[in-house]
Short mmCIF file of C-alpha atoms in Angstrom, two decimals:
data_model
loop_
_atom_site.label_atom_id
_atom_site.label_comp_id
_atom_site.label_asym_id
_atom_site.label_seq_id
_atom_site.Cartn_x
_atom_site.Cartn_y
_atom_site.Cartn_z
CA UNK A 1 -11.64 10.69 -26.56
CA UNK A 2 -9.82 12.52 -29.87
CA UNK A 3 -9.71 15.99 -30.45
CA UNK A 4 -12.34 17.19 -32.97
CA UNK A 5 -11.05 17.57 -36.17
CA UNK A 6 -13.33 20.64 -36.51
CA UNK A 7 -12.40 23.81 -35.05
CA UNK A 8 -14.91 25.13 -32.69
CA UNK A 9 -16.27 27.99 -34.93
CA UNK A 10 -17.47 24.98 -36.91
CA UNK A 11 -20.53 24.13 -34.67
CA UNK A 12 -23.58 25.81 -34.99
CA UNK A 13 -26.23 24.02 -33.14
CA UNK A 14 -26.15 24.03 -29.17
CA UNK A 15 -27.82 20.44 -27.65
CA UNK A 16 -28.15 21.20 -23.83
CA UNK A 17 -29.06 17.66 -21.24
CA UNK A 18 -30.00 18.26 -17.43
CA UNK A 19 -29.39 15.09 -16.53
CA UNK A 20 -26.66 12.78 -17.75
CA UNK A 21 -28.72 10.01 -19.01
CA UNK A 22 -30.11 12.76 -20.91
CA UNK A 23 -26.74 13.50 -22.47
CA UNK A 24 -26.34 9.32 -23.07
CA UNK A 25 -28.96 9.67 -25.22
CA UNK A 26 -27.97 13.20 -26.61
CA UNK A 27 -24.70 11.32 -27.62
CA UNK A 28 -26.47 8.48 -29.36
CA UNK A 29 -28.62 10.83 -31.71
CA UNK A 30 -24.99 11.23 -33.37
CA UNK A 31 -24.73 10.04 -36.64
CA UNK A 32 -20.71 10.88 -36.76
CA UNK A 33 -18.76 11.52 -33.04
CA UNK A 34 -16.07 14.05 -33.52
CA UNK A 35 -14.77 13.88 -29.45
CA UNK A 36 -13.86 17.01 -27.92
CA UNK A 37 -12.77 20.39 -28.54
CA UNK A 38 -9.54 21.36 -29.87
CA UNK A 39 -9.63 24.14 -26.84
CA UNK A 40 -11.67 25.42 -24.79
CA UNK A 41 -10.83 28.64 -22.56
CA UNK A 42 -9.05 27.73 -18.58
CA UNK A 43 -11.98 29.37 -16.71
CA UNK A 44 -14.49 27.37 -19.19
CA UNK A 45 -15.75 24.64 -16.76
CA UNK A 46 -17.97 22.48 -18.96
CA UNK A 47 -17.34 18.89 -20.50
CA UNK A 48 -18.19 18.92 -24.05
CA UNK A 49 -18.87 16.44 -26.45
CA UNK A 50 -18.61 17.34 -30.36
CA UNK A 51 -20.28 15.51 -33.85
CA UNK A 52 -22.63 15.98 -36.66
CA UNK A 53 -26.68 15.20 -36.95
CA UNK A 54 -27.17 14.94 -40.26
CA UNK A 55 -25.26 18.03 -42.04
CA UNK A 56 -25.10 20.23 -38.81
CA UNK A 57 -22.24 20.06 -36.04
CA UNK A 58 -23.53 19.94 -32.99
CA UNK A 59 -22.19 20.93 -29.45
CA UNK A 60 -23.00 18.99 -26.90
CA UNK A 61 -22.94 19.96 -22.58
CA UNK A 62 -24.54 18.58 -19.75
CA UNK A 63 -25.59 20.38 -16.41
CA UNK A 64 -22.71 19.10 -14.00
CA UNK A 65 -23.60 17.49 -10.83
CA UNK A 66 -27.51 16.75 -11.65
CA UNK A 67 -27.99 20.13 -10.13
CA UNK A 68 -31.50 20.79 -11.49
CA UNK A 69 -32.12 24.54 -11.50
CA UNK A 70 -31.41 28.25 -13.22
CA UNK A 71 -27.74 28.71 -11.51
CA UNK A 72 -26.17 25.91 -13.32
CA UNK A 73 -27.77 26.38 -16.63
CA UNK A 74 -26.72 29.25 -16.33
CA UNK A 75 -23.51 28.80 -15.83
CA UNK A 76 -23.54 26.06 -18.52
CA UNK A 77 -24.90 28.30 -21.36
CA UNK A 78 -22.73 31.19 -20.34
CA UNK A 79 -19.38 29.12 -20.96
CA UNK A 80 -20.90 27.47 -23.90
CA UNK A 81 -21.51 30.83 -25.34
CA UNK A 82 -17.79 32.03 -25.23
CA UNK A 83 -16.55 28.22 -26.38
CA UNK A 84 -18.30 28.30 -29.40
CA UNK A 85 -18.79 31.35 -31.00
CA UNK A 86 -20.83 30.67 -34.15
CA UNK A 87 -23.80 28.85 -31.98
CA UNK A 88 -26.69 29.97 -34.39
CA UNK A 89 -29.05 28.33 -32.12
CA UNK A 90 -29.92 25.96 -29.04
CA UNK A 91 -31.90 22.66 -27.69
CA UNK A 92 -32.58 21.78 -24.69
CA UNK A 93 -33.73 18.59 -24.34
CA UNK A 94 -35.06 16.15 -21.85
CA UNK A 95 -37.82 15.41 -19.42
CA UNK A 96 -40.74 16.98 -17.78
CA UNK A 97 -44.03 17.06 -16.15
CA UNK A 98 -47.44 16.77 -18.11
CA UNK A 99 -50.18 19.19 -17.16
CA UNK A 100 -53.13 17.30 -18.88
CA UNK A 101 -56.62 17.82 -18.92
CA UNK A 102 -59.78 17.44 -20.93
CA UNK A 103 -58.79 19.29 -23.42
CA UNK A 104 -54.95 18.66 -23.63
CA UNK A 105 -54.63 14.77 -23.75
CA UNK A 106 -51.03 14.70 -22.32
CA UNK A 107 -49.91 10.92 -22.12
CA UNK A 108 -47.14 9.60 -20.56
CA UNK A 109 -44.09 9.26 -22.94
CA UNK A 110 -45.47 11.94 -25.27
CA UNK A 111 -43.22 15.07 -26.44
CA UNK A 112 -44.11 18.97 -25.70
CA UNK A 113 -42.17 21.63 -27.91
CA UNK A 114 -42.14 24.77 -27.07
CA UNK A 115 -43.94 27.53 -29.35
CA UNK A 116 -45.07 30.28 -28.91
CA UNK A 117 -48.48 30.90 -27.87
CA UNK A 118 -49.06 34.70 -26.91
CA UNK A 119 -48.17 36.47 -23.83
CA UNK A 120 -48.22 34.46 -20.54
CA UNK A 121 -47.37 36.44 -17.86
CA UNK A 122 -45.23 35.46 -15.38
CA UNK A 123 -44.67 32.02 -16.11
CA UNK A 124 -43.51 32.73 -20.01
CA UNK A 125 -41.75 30.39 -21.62
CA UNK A 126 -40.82 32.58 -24.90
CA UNK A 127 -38.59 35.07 -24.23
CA UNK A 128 -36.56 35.03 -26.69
CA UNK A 129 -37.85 32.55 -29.29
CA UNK A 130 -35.89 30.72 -32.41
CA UNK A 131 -35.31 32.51 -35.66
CA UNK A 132 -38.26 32.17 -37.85
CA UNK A 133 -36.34 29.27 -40.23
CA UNK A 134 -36.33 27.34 -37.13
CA UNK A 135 -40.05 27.86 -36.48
CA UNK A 136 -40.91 27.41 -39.96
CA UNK A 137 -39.42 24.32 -39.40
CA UNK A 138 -41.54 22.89 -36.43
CA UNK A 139 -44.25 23.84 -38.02
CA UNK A 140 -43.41 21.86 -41.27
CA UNK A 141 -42.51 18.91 -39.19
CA UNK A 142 -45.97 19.42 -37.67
CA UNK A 143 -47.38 19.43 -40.28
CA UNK A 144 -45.70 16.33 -41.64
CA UNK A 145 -46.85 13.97 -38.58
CA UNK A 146 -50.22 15.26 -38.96
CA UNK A 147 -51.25 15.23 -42.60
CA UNK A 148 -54.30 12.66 -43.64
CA UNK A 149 -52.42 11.06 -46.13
CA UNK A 150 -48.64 9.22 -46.13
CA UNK A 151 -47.74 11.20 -43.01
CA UNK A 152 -44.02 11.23 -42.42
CA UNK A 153 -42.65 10.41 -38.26
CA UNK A 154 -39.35 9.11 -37.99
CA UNK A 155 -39.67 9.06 -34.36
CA UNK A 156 -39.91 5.79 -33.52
CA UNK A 157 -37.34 4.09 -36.16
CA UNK A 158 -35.04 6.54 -34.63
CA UNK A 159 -35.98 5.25 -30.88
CA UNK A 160 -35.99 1.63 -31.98
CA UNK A 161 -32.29 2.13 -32.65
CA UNK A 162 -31.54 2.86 -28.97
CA UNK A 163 -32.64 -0.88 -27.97
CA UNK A 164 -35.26 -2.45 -25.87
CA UNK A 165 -34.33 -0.28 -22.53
CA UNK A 166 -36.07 3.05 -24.91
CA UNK A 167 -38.72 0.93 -26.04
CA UNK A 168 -42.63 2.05 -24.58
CA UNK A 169 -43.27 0.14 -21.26
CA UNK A 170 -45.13 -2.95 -20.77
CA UNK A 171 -47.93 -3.18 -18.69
CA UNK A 172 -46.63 -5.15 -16.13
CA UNK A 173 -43.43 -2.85 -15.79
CA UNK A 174 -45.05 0.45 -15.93
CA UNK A 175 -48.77 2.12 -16.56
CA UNK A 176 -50.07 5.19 -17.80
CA UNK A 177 -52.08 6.11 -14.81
CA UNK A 178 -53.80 9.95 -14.50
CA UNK A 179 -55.41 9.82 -11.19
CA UNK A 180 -57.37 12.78 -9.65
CA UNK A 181 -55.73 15.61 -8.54
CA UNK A 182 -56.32 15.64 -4.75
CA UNK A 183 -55.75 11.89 -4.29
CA UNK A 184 -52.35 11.67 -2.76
CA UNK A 185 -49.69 8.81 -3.71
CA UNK A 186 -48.68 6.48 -0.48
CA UNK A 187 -45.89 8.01 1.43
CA UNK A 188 -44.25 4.73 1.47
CA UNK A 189 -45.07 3.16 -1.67
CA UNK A 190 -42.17 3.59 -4.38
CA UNK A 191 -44.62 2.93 -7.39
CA UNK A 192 -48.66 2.80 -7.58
CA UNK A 193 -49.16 -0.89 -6.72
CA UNK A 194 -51.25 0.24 -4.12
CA UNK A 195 -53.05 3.17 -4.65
CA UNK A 196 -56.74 3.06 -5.65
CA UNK A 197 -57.61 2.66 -9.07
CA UNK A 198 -61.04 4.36 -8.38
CA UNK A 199 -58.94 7.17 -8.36
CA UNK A 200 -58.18 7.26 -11.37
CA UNK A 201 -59.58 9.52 -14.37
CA UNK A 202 -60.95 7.74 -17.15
CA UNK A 203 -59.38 8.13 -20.64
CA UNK A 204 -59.79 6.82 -24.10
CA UNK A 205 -57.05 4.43 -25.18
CA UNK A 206 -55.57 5.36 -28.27
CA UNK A 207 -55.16 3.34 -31.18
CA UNK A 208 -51.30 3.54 -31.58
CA UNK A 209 -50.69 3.92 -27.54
CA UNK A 210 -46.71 2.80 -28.37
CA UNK A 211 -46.23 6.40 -30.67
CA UNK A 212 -46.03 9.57 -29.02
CA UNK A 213 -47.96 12.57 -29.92
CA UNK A 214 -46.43 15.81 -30.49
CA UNK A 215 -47.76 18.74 -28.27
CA UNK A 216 -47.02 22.19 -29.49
CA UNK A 217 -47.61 25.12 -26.46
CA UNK A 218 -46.43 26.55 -23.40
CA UNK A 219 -43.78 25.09 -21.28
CA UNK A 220 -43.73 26.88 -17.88
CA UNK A 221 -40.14 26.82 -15.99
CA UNK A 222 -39.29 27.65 -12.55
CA UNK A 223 -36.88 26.46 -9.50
CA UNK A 224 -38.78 23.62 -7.97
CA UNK A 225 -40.61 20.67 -8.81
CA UNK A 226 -43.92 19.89 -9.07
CA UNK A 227 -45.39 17.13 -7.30
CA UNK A 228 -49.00 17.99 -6.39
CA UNK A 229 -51.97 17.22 -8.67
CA UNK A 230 -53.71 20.02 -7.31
CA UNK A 231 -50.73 22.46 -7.32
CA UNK A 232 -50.11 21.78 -11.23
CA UNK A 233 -54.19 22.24 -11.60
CA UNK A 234 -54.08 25.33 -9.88
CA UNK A 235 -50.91 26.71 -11.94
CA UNK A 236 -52.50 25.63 -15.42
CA UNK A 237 -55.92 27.20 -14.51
CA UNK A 238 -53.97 30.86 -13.50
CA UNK A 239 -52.63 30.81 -17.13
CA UNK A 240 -56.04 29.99 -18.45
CA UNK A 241 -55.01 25.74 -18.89
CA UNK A 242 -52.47 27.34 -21.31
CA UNK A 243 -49.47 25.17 -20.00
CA UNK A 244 -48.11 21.24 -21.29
CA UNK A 245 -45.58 20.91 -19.06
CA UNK A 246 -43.26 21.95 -16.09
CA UNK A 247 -39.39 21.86 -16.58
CA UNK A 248 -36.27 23.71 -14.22
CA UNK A 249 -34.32 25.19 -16.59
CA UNK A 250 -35.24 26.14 -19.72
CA UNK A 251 -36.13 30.24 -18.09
CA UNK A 252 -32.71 31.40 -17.86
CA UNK A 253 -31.72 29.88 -21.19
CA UNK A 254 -34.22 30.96 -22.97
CA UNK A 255 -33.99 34.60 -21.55
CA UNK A 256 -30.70 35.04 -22.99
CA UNK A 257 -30.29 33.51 -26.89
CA UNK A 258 -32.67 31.29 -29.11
CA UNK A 259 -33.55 28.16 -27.54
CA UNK A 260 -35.96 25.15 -28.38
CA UNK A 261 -37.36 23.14 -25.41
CA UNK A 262 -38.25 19.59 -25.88
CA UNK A 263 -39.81 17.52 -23.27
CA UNK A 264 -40.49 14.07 -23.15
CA UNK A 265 -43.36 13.54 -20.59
CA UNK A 266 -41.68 11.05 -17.77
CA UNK A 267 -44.70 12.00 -15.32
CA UNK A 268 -47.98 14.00 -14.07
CA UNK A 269 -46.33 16.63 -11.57
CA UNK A 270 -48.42 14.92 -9.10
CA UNK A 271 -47.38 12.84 -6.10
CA UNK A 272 -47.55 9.28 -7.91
CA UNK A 273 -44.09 10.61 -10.30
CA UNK A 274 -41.48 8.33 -10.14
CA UNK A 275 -38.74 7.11 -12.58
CA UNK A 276 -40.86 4.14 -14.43
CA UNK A 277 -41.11 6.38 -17.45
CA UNK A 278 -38.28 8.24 -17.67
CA UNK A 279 -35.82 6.53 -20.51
CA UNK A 280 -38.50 6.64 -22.83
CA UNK A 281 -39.29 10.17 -22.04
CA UNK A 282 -35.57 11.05 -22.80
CA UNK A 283 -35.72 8.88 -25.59
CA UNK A 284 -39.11 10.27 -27.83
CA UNK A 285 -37.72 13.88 -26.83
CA UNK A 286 -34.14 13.08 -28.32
CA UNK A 287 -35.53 11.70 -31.24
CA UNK A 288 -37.83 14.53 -31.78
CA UNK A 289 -35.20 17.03 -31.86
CA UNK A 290 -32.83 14.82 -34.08
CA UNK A 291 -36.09 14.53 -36.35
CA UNK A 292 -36.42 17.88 -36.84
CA UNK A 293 -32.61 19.03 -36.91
CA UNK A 294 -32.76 16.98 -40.22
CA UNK A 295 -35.40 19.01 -41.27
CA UNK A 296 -33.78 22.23 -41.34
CA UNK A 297 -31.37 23.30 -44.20
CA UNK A 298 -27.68 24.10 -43.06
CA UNK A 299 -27.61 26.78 -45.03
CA UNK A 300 -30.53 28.50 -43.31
CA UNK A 301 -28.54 27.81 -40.43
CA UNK A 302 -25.56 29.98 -41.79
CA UNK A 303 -27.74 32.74 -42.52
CA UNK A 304 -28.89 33.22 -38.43
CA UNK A 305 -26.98 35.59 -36.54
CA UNK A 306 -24.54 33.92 -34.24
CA UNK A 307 -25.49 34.03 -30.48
CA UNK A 308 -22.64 36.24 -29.45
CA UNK A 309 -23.39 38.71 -31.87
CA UNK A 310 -26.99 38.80 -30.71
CA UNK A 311 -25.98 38.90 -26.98
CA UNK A 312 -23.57 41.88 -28.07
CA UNK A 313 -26.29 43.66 -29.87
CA UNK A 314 -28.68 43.53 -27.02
CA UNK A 315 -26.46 44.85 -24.50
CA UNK A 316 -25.87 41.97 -22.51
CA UNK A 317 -22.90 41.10 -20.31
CA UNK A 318 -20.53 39.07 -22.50
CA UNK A 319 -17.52 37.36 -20.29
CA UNK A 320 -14.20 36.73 -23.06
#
């Protein structure tokens, strides 16, 4: 891959993947591929790739080695941070666990963005939230899939574009199942082909169960998995059913500069998770964040303090 012809000081918008499908589909939101850097410092240990969404340049990195936790993002941000120094802002985008109940109806292949909410301790998930323009933003896109009349969602054209692999799952691939939370997936069974359907919780179907709804709340992160029902019950009902959705890494990013977290919902963080849902979790989350990217005005962008200058100003350890 060709050197960007774009110095680094050029990008402004940080996209960060866990997982390196994520980053396939990270690298297909591009509407114009620039490569990779024209340097980046020795000790700098990331792999980047470089283009444009619309009128912003974006910089692209992936967590190396699938290593899902805080270390490596860590690590990742850190290095991105001294790479490109005019980062306004970050994303990081990808998949996570639903936390649904009666009140939040969390489906499978739905997005969660993070927004703030008020003060959760503990388990907070805005530390240090976007500038305001960015927030304005959401909330104008929110408002956008949500009005009465001519409502605007370019979600789906923009997953259509990725090809049938993206598309929402058939029945006889993959279903939606919630089931109660102390009934306990087969230790052997890969899928739920054979776990009891009286198990499961009833829901509504939805009229349009192909397009994902937009969830706007807390997004709780920590260093392990969740895969009990009654676990993720017991987590959500400490924080007053506040929380949307578990993720690994978003706490150390977001604890450091402005960062975004989108989630596509791949599972329940219950024993029945598995993979059956996964691409088009990646795939409504990627096309939520290139959705709203296009929303916001690059010259609101220019405005934001860069990242470095914010780290500087708070007194944080800055590596050159």
């Amino acid at each position: 891959m060709k050197a960007s012809p774009y110095p680094n000081d050029e990008y402004t918008v940080r996209w960060i993947s866990a997982l390196n499908e994520e980053l396939m589909v990270a690298m297909a939101m591009l509407d114009e591929e620039h490569g990779r850097p024209q340097s980046t410092p020795r000790d700098d240990t990331n792999a980047y790739h470089l283009g444009k969404i619309g009128e912003h340049n974006v910089a692209m990195a992936c967590l190396s080695g699938a290593q899902l936790d805080t270390g490596p993002a860590a690590i990742v941000a850190e290095n991105m941070r001294r790479t490109f120094k005019n980062i306004r802002f970050a994303f990081l985008v990808g998949i996570g666990g639903g936390v649904p109940n009666k009140k939040k109806d969390i489906r499978l292949g739905d997005v969660v963005a993070s927004y703030p909410t008020g003060p959760t301790p503990e388990l907070k998930d805005w530390f240090c939230a976007p500038p305001r323009k960015i927030l304005a933003a959401v909330d104008l896109l929110k408002a956008y899939h949500a009005r009465p009349k001519k409502p605007v969602n370019n979600m789906l054209s923009i997953v259509e574009e990725l090809g049938e692999e993206y598309a929402y799952p058939e029945e006889d691939v993959a279903l939606d199942l919630l089931y109660q939370a102390d009934y306990e997936h087969g230790p052997e069974a890969e899928a739920c082909d054979f776990c009891d359907r009286k198990a499961l919780i009833p829901r509504n179907t939805r009229k349009l169960q192909y397009r994902p709804y937009v969830h706007y709340g807390i997004i709780a992160s920590g260093n392990m998995v969740i895969k009990s029902g009654i676990e993720r019950d017991k987590i959500d009902q400490r924080y007053e059913n506040s929380i949307f959705c578990f993720e690994m890494e978003a706490a150390v990013l977001m604890n450091k500069f402005p960062c975004l977290v989108i989630r596509g919902i791949s599972d329940y963080s219950d024993s029945h998770k598995n993979d059956q849902w996964r691409k088009r979790a990646i795939a409504v989350a990627s096309a939520y964040a290139k959705e709203l990217l296009l929303l916001i005005e690059p010259s609101d962008v220019e405005l934001l303090t860069p990242i470095v200058a914010r780290v500087l100003d708070t007194g944080m350890r800055l590596h050159d």
